[in-house]
C-alpha cells in the first residue's frame, strides 16, 4: 500500500511518528524513546541545556521519514532492521569504545566546556540568590535543587579531563584478578 506524501510530512514533524507511519516501527520507537529519555533526563537533572540536541534529532527524524517515503515496504523493513542492528552494535561498546578512542580529545573538551558552563551558571545563581534571600529555608532549598546539576557538571569535567589526558578507562583494568 502506497503511503501519502502529505501525511508522511505531517507525521514526520513529530519525533519518530513519520517512521512509524511508514511501517518502520522499531526506528520510530527508538527515535521517540530517545527523545523522551533526553527530555526526562533534562527535566530530572534540571539541565535544560541538554535540550540543545533536540533539533538535531528532529531534523534527522523528519528528513529520514521524507526520504524513506520513496522506498518500497521491503526496503523500509530492511532499513528499519539495519538501524536497530547499528544501534545495538554501537551501545554494545564495540563502536562506542572506538568512537571514544578516536575522538577522546573532542569529546573530552566538550564535556569540560559543558560542565564548566553549568557549574559557572549554578555558582553565580546561588550567590545571587544567597545575597538576595537571607531566609535559611530558601538557601537550603537552592542547594537541594542544584545538587544534581553540580554532580553532573563535576562528572562531565572529570570525564572530559580523563578523555583529554587519554586515561579514560585505562586505570585499574586488570582482567586476571592480580594486583600487579
mmCIF file of C-alpha atoms in Angstrom:
data_model
loop_
_atom_site.group_PDB
_atom_site.id
_atom_site.type_symbol
_atom_site.label_atom_id
_atom_site.label_comp_id
_atom_site.label_asym_id
_atom_site.label_seq_id
_atom_site.Cartn_x
_atom_site.Cartn_y
_atom_site.Cartn_z
ATOM 1 C CA UNK A 1 0.000 0.000 0.000
ATOM 2 C CA UNK A 2 1.363 3.414 -1.010
ATOM 3 C CA UNK A 3 1.594 5.946 1.830
ATOM 4 C CA UNK A 4 0.549 9.577 1.389
ATOM 5 C CA UNK A 5 3.433 12.021 0.965
ATOM 6 C CA UNK A 6 1.422 14.744 2.717
ATOM 7 C CA UNK A 7 0.776 12.537 5.758
ATOM 8 C CA UNK A 8 4.421 11.457 5.777
ATOM 9 C CA UNK A 9 5.476 15.106 6.031
ATOM 10 C CA UNK A 10 2.834 15.795 8.707
ATOM 11 C CA UNK A 11 3.793 12.772 10.820
ATOM 12 C CA UNK A 12 7.483 13.445 10.102
ATOM 13 C CA UNK A 13 7.137 16.695 12.046
ATOM 14 C CA UNK A 14 6.755 14.620 15.233
ATOM 15 C CA UNK A 15 9.812 12.730 16.521
ATOM 16 C CA UNK A 16 9.607 9.176 15.120
ATOM 17 C CA UNK A 17 5.955 9.342 14.055
ATOM 18 C CA UNK A 18 6.887 9.602 10.370
ATOM 19 C CA UNK A 19 8.888 6.395 10.612
ATOM 20 C CA UNK A 20 6.011 4.666 12.383
ATOM 21 C CA UNK A 21 3.535 5.856 9.731
ATOM 22 C CA UNK A 22 5.788 4.342 7.070
ATOM 23 C CA UNK A 23 5.882 0.998 8.901
ATOM 24 C CA UNK A 24 9.365 1.435 10.380
ATOM 25 C CA UNK A 25 8.115 0.880 13.923
ATOM 26 C CA UNK A 26 11.424 -0.091 15.549
ATOM 27 C CA UNK A 27 13.144 3.019 14.282
ATOM 28 C CA UNK A 28 10.184 5.229 15.192
ATOM 29 C CA UNK A 29 10.027 3.880 18.728
ATOM 30 C CA UNK A 30 13.803 4.264 19.104
ATOM 31 C CA UNK A 31 13.637 7.907 17.999
ATOM 32 C CA UNK A 32 10.611 8.658 20.203
ATOM 33 C CA UNK A 33 12.144 6.816 23.145
ATOM 34 C CA UNK A 34 15.484 8.569 22.754
ATOM 35 C CA UNK A 35 13.772 11.937 22.587
ATOM 36 C CA UNK A 36 11.640 11.161 25.632
ATOM 37 C CA UNK A 37 14.688 9.904 27.549
ATOM 38 C CA UNK A 38 16.609 13.075 26.696
ATOM 39 C CA UNK A 39 13.683 15.217 27.853
ATOM 40 C CA UNK A 40 13.247 13.174 31.030
ATOM 41 C CA UNK A 41 16.963 13.427 31.830
ATOM 42 C CA UNK A 42 16.922 17.192 31.227
ATOM 43 C CA UNK A 43 13.896 17.627 33.499
ATOM 44 C CA UNK A 44 15.117 15.234 36.200
ATOM 45 C CA UNK A 45 18.559 16.812 36.431
ATOM 46 C CA UNK A 46 17.236 20.333 35.803
ATOM 47 C CA UNK A 47 19.538 20.655 32.797
ATOM 48 C CA UNK A 48 17.658 22.463 30.044
ATOM 49 C CA UNK A 49 20.990 22.913 28.247
ATOM 50 C CA UNK A 50 20.828 19.237 27.233
ATOM 51 C CA UNK A 51 17.793 20.013 25.083
ATOM 52 C CA UNK A 52 20.078 21.673 22.549
ATOM 53 C CA UNK A 53 20.300 18.235 20.918
ATOM 54 C CA UNK A 54 16.551 18.106 20.159
ATOM 55 C CA UNK A 55 16.769 19.990 16.832
ATOM 56 C CA UNK A 56 19.411 17.533 15.618
ATOM 57 C CA UNK A 57 17.176 14.565 16.463
ATOM 58 C CA UNK A 58 14.155 16.297 14.933
ATOM 59 C CA UNK A 59 15.951 17.071 11.656
ATOM 60 C CA UNK A 60 17.227 13.510 11.414
ATOM 61 C CA UNK A 61 13.769 12.063 12.058
ATOM 62 C CA UNK A 62 11.990 14.458 9.706
ATOM 63 C CA UNK A 63 14.329 14.080 6.736
ATOM 64 C CA UNK A 64 14.677 10.338 7.244
ATOM 65 C CA UNK A 65 10.887 9.981 7.086
ATOM 66 C CA UNK A 66 10.690 12.146 3.960
ATOM 67 C CA UNK A 67 13.488 10.209 2.251
ATOM 68 C CA UNK A 68 12.098 6.823 3.310
ATOM 69 C CA UNK A 69 8.761 7.628 1.668
ATOM 70 C CA UNK A 70 10.218 6.800 -1.769
ATOM 71 C CA UNK A 71 11.310 3.313 -0.658
ATOM 72 C CA UNK A 72 9.230 0.165 -1.015
ATOM 73 C CA UNK A 73 7.887 -1.520 2.102
ATOM 74 C CA UNK A 74 10.536 -4.244 1.823
ATOM 75 C CA UNK A 75 13.330 -1.660 1.584
ATOM 76 C CA UNK A 76 11.914 0.187 4.610
ATOM 77 C CA UNK A 77 11.819 -3.073 6.577
ATOM 78 C CA UNK A 78 15.489 -3.708 5.735
ATOM 79 C CA UNK A 79 16.392 -0.125 6.655
ATOM 80 C CA UNK A 80 14.456 -0.426 9.943
ATOM 81 C CA UNK A 81 16.249 -3.649 10.910
ATOM 82 C CA UNK A 82 19.653 -2.239 9.880
ATOM 83 C CA UNK A 83 19.093 0.843 12.063
ATOM 84 C CA UNK A 84 18.323 -1.265 15.137
ATOM 85 C CA UNK A 85 21.305 -3.521 14.425
ATOM 86 C CA UNK A 86 23.645 -0.490 14.171
ATOM 87 C CA UNK A 87 22.245 0.983 17.393
ATOM 88 C CA UNK A 88 22.706 -2.336 19.186
ATOM 89 C CA UNK A 89 26.298 -2.644 17.979
ATOM 90 C CA UNK A 90 27.016 0.956 18.974
ATOM 91 C CA UNK A 91 25.767 0.515 22.527
ATOM 92 C CA UNK A 92 27.440 -2.880 22.992
ATOM 93 C CA UNK A 93 30.643 -0.839 23.458
ATOM 94 C CA UNK A 94 32.255 -2.017 20.213
ATOM 95 C CA UNK A 95 31.685 1.168 18.252
ATOM 96 C CA UNK A 96 31.266 3.370 21.321
ATOM 97 C CA UNK A 97 34.738 2.399 22.532
ATOM 98 C CA UNK A 98 36.168 3.066 19.076
ATOM 99 C CA UNK A 99 34.488 6.467 18.947
ATOM 100 C CA UNK A 100 35.838 7.435 22.352
ATOM 101 C CA UNK A 101 39.332 6.240 21.425
ATOM 102 C CA UNK A 102 39.292 8.149 18.117
ATOM 103 C CA UNK A 103 37.677 11.353 19.332
ATOM 104 C CA UNK A 104 38.630 11.462 23.008
ATOM 105 C CA UNK A 105 40.024 14.997 22.763
ATOM 106 C CA UNK A 106 36.907 16.463 21.141
ATOM 107 C CA UNK A 107 34.553 14.609 23.485
ATOM 108 C CA UNK A 108 36.742 15.480 26.466
ATOM 109 C CA UNK A 109 36.894 19.202 25.711
ATOM 110 C CA UNK A 110 33.148 19.150 25.038
ATOM 111 C CA UNK A 111 32.496 17.569 28.443
ATOM 112 C CA UNK A 112 34.774 20.105 30.138
ATOM 113 C CA UNK A 113 33.061 23.018 28.388
ATOM 114 C CA UNK A 114 29.550 21.796 29.208
ATOM 115 C CA UNK A 115 30.459 21.031 32.823
ATOM 116 C CA UNK A 116 32.197 24.388 33.306
ATOM 117 C CA UNK A 117 29.273 26.251 31.759
ATOM 118 C CA UNK A 118 26.723 24.548 34.007
ATOM 119 C CA UNK A 119 28.908 24.871 37.104
ATOM 120 C CA UNK A 120 29.609 28.559 36.491
ATOM 121 C CA UNK A 121 25.905 29.281 35.948
ATOM 122 C CA UNK A 122 24.894 27.450 39.125
ATOM 123 C CA UNK A 123 27.553 29.101 41.315
ATOM 124 C CA UNK A 124 26.593 32.569 40.087
ATOM 125 C CA UNK A 125 22.904 31.750 40.581
ATOM 126 C CA UNK A 126 23.491 30.511 44.134
ATOM 127 C CA UNK A 127 25.442 33.623 45.153
ATOM 128 C CA UNK A 128 22.860 35.940 43.652
ATOM 129 C CA UNK A 129 20.102 34.087 45.496
ATOM 130 C CA UNK A 130 22.134 33.931 48.719
ATOM 131 C CA UNK A 131 22.567 37.675 48.870
ATOM 132 C CA UNK A 132 19.060 38.316 47.589
ATOM 133 C CA UNK A 133 17.243 35.952 50.000
ATOM 134 C CA UNK A 134 18.582 35.653 53.537
ATOM 135 C CA UNK A 135 15.995 33.086 54.535
ATOM 136 C CA UNK A 136 17.684 29.809 55.545
ATOM 137 C CA UNK A 137 14.932 27.655 54.042
ATOM 138 C CA UNK A 138 15.362 29.301 50.669
ATOM 139 C CA UNK A 139 19.115 28.702 50.715
ATOM 140 C CA UNK A 140 18.727 25.044 51.759
ATOM 141 C CA UNK A 141 16.138 24.552 49.028
ATOM 142 C CA UNK A 142 18.515 26.077 46.460
ATOM 143 C CA UNK A 143 21.291 23.680 47.495
ATOM 144 C CA UNK A 144 18.935 20.695 47.268
ATOM 145 C CA UNK A 145 17.685 21.910 43.896
ATOM 146 C CA UNK A 146 21.167 22.453 42.457
ATOM 147 C CA UNK A 147 22.986 19.347 43.780
ATOM 148 C CA UNK A 148 22.163 17.190 40.724
ATOM 149 C CA UNK A 149 23.477 19.904 38.420
ATOM 150 C CA UNK A 150 26.689 20.218 40.442
ATOM 151 C CA UNK A 151 27.224 16.463 40.377
ATOM 152 C CA UNK A 152 26.573 16.261 36.623
ATOM 153 C CA UNK A 153 28.841 19.245 35.933
ATOM 154 C CA UNK A 154 31.655 17.834 38.066
ATOM 155 C CA UNK A 155 31.313 14.401 36.442
ATOM 156 C CA UNK A 156 31.380 15.969 32.970
ATOM 157 C CA UNK A 157 34.557 17.877 33.815
ATOM 158 C CA UNK A 158 36.256 14.800 35.312
ATOM 159 C CA UNK A 159 35.326 12.606 32.326
ATOM 160 C CA UNK A 160 36.453 15.369 29.988
ATOM 161 C CA UNK A 161 39.821 15.707 31.733
ATOM 162 C CA UNK A 162 40.357 11.940 31.629
ATOM 163 C CA UNK A 163 39.474 11.868 27.923
ATOM 164 C CA UNK A 164 41.799 14.763 27.151
ATOM 165 C CA UNK A 165 44.637 13.092 29.071
ATOM 166 C CA UNK A 166 43.834 9.790 27.342
ATOM 167 C CA UNK A 167 43.462 7.875 30.619
ATOM 168 C CA UNK A 168 39.710 7.188 30.496
ATOM 169 C CA UNK A 169 39.093 3.502 31.253
ATOM 170 C CA UNK A 170 42.808 2.605 31.419
ATOM 171 C CA UNK A 171 43.425 2.627 35.160
ATOM 172 C CA UNK A 172 42.671 -0.441 37.228
ATOM 173 C CA UNK A 173 41.811 -2.667 34.286
ATOM 174 C CA UNK A 174 43.356 -5.938 35.473
ATOM 175 C CA UNK A 175 41.481 -8.877 33.990
ATOM 176 C CA UNK A 176 43.300 -11.747 35.645
ATOM 177 C CA UNK A 177 42.406 -10.704 39.173
ATOM 178 C CA UNK A 178 46.001 -9.919 40.165
ATOM 179 C CA UNK A 179 47.066 -6.578 41.645
ATOM 180 C CA UNK A 180 50.393 -6.132 39.908
#
